[in-house]
PDB file of C-alpha atoms in Angstrom:
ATOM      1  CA  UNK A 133      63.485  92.214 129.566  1.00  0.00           C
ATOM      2  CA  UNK A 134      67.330  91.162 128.701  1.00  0.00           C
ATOM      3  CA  UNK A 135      68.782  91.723 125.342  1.00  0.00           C
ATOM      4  CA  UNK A 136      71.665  90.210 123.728  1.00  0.00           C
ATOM      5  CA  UNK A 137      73.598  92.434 121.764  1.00  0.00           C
ATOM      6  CA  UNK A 138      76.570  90.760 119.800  1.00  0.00           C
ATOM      7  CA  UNK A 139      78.948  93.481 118.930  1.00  0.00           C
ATOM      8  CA  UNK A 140      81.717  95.401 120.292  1.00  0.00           C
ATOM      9  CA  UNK A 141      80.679  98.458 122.639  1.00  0.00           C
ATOM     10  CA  UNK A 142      81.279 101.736 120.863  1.00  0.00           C
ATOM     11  CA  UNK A 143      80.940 104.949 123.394  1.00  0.00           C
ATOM     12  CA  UNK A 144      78.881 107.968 122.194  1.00  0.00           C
ATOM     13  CA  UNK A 145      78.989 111.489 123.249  1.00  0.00           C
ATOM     14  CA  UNK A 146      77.739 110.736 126.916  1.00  0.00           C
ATOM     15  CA  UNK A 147      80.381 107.644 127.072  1.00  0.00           C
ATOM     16  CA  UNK A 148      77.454 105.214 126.185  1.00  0.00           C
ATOM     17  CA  UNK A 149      76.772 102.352 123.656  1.00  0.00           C
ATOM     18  CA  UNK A 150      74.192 104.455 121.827  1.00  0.00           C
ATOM     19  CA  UNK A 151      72.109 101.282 121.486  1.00  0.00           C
ATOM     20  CA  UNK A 152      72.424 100.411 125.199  1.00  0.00           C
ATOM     21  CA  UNK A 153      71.067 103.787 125.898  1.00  0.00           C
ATOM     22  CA  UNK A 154      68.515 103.799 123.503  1.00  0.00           C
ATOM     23  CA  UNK A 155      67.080 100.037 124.618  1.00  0.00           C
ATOM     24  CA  UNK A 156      67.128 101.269 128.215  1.00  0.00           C
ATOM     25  CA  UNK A 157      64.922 104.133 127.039  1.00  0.00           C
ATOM     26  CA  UNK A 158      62.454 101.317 126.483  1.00  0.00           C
ATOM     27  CA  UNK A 159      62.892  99.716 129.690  1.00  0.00           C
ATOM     28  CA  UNK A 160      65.564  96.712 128.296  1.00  0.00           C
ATOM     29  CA  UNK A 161      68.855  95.634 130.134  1.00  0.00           C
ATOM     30  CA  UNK A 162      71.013  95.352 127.117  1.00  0.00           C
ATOM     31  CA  UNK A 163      74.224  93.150 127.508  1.00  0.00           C
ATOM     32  CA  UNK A 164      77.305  93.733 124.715  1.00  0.00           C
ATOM     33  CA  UNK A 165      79.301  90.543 123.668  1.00  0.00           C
ATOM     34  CA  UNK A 166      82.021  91.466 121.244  1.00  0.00           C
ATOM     35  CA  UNK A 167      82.206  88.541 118.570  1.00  0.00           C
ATOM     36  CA  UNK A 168      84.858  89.783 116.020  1.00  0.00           C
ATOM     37  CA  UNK A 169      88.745  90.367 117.425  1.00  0.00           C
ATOM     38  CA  UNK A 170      90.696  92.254 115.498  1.00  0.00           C
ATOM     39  CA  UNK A 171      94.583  92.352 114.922  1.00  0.00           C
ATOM     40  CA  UNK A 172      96.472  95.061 112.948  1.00  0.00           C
ATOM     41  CA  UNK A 173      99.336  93.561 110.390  1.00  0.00           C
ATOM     42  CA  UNK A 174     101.309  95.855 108.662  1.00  0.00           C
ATOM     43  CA  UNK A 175     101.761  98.451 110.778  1.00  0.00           C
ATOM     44  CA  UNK A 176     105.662  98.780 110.048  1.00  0.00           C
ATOM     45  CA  UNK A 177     105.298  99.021 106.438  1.00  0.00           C
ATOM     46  CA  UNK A 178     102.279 101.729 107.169  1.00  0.00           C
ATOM     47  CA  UNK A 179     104.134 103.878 109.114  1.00  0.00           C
ATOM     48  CA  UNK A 180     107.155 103.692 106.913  1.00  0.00           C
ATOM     49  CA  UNK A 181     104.706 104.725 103.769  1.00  0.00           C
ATOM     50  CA  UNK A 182     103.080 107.050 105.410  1.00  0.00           C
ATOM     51  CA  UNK A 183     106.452 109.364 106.289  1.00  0.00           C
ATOM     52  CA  UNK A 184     107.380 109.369 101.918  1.00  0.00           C
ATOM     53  CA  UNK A 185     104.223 111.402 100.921  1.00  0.00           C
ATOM     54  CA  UNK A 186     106.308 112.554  98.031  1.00  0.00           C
ATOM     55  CA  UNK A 187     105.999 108.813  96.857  1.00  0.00           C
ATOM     56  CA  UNK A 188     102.150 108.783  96.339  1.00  0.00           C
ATOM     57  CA  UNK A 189      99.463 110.934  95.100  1.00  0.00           C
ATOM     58  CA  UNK A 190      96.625 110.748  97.974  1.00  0.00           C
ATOM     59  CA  UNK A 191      95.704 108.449 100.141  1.00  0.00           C
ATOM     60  CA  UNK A 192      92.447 106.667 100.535  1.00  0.00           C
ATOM     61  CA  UNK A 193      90.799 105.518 103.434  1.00  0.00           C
ATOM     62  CA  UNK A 194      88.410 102.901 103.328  1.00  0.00           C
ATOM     63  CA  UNK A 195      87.186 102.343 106.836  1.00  0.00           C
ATOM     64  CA  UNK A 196      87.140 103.721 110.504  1.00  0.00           C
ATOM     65  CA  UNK A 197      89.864 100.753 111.075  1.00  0.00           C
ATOM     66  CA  UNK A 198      91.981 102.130 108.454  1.00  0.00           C
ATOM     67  CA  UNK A 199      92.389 105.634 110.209  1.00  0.00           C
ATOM     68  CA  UNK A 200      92.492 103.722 113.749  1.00  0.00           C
ATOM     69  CA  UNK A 201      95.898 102.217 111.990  1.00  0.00           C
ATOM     70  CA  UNK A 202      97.137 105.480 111.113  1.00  0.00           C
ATOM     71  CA  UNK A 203      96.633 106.770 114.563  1.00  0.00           C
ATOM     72  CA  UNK A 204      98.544 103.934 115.743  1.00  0.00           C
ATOM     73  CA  UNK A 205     101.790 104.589 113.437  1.00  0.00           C
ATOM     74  CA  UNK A 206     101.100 108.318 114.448  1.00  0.00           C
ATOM     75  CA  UNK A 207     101.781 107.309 118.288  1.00  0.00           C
ATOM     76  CA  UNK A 208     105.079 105.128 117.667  1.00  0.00           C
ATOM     77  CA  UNK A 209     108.312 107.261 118.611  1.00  0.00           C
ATOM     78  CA  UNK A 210     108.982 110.495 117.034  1.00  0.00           C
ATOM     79  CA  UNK A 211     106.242 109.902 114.496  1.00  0.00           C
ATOM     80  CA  UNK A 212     103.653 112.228 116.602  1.00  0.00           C
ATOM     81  CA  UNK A 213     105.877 115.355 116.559  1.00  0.00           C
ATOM     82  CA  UNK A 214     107.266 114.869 112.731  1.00  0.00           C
ATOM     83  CA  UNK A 215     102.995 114.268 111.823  1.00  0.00           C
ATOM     84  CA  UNK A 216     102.428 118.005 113.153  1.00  0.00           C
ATOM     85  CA  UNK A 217     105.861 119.612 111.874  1.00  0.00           C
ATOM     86  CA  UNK A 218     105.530 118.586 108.433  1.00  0.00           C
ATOM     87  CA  UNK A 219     104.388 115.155 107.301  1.00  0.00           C
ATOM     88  CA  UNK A 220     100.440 116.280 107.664  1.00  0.00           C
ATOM     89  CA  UNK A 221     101.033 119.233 105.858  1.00  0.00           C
ATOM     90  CA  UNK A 222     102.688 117.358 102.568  1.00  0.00           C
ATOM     91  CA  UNK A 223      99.543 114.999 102.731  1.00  0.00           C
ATOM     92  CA  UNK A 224      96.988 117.812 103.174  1.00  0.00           C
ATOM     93  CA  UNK A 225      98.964 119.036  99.706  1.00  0.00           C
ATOM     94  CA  UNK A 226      97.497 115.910  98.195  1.00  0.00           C
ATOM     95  CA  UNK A 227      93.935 114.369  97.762  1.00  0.00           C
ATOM     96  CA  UNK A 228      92.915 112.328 101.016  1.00  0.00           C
ATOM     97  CA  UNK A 229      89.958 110.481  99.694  1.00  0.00           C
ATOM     98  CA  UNK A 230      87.279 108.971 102.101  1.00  0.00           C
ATOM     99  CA  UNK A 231      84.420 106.363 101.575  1.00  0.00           C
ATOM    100  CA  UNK A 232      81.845 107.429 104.165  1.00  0.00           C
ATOM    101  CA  UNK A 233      81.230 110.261 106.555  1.00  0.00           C
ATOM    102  CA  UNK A 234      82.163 108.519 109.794  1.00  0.00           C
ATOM    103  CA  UNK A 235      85.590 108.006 107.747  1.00  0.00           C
ATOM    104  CA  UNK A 236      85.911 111.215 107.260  1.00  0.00           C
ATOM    105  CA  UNK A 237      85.467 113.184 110.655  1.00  0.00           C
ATOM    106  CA  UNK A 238      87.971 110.405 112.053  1.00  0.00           C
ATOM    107  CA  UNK A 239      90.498 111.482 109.427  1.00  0.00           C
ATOM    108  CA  UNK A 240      89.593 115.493 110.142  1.00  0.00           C
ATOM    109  CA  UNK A 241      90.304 114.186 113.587  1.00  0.00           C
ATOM    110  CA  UNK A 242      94.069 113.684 112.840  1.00  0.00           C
ATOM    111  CA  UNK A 243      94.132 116.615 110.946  1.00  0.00           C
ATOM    112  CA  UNK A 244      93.735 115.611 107.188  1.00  0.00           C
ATOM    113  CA  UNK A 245      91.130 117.390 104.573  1.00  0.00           C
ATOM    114  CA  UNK A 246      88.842 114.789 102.818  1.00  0.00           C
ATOM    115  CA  UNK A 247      86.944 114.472  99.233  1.00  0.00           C
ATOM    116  CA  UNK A 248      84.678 111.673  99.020  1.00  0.00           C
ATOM    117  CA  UNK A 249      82.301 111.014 102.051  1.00  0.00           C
ATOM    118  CA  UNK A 250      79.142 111.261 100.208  1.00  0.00           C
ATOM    119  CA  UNK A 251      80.260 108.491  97.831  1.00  0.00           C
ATOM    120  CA  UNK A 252      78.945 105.657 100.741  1.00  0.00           C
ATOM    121  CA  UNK A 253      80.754 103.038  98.699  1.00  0.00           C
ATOM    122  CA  UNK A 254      83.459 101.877  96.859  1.00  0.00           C
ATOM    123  CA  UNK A 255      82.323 101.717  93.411  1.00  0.00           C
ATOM    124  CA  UNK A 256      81.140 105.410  93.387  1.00  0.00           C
ATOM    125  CA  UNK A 257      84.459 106.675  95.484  1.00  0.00           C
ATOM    126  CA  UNK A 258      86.059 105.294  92.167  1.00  0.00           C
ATOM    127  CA  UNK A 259      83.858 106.715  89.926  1.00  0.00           C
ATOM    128  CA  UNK A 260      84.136 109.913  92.072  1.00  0.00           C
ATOM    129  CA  UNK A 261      88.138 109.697  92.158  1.00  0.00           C
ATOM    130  CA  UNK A 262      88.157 108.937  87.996  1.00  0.00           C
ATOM    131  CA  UNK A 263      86.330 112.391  87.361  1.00  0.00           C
ATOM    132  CA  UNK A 264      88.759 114.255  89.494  1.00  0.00           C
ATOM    133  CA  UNK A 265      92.217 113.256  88.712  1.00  0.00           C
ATOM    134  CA  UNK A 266      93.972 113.226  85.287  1.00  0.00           C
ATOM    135  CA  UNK A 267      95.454 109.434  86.040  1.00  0.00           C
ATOM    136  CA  UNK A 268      98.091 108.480  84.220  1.00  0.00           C
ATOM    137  CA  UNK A 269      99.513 105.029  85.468  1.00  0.00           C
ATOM    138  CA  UNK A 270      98.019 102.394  88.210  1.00  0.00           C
ATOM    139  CA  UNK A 271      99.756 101.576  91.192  1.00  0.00           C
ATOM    140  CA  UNK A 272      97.714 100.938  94.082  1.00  0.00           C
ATOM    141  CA  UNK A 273      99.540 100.032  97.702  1.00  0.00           C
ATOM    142  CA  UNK A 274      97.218  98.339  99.627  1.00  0.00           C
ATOM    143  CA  UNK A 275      98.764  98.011 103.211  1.00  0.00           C
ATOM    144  CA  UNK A 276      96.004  96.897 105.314  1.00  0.00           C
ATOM    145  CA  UNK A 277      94.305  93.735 103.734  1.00  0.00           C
ATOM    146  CA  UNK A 278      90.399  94.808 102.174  1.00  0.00           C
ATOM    147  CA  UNK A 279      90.004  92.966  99.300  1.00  0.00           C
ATOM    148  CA  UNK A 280      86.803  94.285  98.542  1.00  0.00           C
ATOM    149  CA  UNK A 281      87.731  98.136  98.433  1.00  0.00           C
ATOM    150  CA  UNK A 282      91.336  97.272  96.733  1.00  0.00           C
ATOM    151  CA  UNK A 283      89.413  95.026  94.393  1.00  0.00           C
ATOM    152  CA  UNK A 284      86.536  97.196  93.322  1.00  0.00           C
ATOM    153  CA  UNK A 285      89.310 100.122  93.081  1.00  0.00           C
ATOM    154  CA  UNK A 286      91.588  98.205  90.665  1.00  0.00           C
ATOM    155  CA  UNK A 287      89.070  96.744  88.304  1.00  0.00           C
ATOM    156  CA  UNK A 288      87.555 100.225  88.095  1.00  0.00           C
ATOM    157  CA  UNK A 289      90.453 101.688  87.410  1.00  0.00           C
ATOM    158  CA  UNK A 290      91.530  98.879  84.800  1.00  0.00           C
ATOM    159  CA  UNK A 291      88.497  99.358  82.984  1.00  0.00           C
ATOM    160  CA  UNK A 292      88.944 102.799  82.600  1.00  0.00           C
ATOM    161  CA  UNK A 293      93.105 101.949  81.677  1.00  0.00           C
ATOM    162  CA  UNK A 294      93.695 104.875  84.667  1.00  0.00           C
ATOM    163  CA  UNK A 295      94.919 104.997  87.753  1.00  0.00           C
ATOM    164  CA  UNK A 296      96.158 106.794  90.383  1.00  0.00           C
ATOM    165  CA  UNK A 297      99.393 106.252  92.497  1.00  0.00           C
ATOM    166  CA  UNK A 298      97.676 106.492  95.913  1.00  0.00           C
ATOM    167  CA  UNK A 299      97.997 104.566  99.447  1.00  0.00           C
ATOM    168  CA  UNK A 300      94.935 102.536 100.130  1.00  0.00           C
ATOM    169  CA  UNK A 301      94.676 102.250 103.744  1.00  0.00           C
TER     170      UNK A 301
END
């Protein structure tokens, strides 16, 4: 039997869709049509924020797409070799805050420590990033677009008249 499977392929381990290999474990030809495009924005501004660490307190990463953006900046010009010398180092000084586990061993990947991958979600990251920093002011740069992290963030953060001065990727 054929299945239709509308999403975009994702290779595991073995260089597989893990749920193309797991329906032909059952005997079902599974065919992979990729129904969202994606298109990163604000790549310039990222990259620029992301070489004046001295300008924020952490970052915070709120999906897999948000470290794929990172990567990208990482790979334009110079930006690769100044990462290893010394802008990873200045961010690993700071807190690098992560919603879920798959987050989190993409940011490891480019070399950043994480706090936060058990949160799962947005609300309890917050919660999780109020009991850990003393925050003083809010500012919140949001430079890829995810109004439902940014906004979840903020009105937490409101409510408790705190927050931090982090990079929301």
């Amino acid at each position: 039997m054929k299945v239709l499977l509308l999403k975009d392929p994702k290779e595991d381990d073995c260089g597989q869709d893990p749920y193309v290999r797991e329906l032909g474990l059952y005997g079902l030809e599974a065919t992979l049509i990729p129904v969202l495009s994606f298109e990163f924005l604000s790549l310039p501004s990222l990259s620029e924020k992301l070489s004046h660490p001295e300008g924020y307190g952490g970052l915070i990463f709120t999906s897999p797409r948000a470290v794929e953006a990172v990567e990208r900046c990482l790979q334009k010009d110079t930006k690769a070799e100044v990462w290893k010398k010394s802008l990873k180092e200045k961010w690993n000084a700071k807190s690098v805050y992560v919603v879920g586990n798959a987050t989190a061993s993409l940011v490891n990947r480019i070399g950043l420590h994480t706090e936060g991958e058990t949160c799962g979600n947005a609300e309890k990251l917050a919660e999780y990033i109020c009991s850990r920093i003393p925050l003083e002011s809010v500012t919140v740069y949001q430079t890829i677009p995810h109004p439902g992290i940014q906004g979840n963030l903020t009105s937490y953060y409101t409510q408790q008249d705190r927050l931090p001065n982090v990079l929301l990727a």
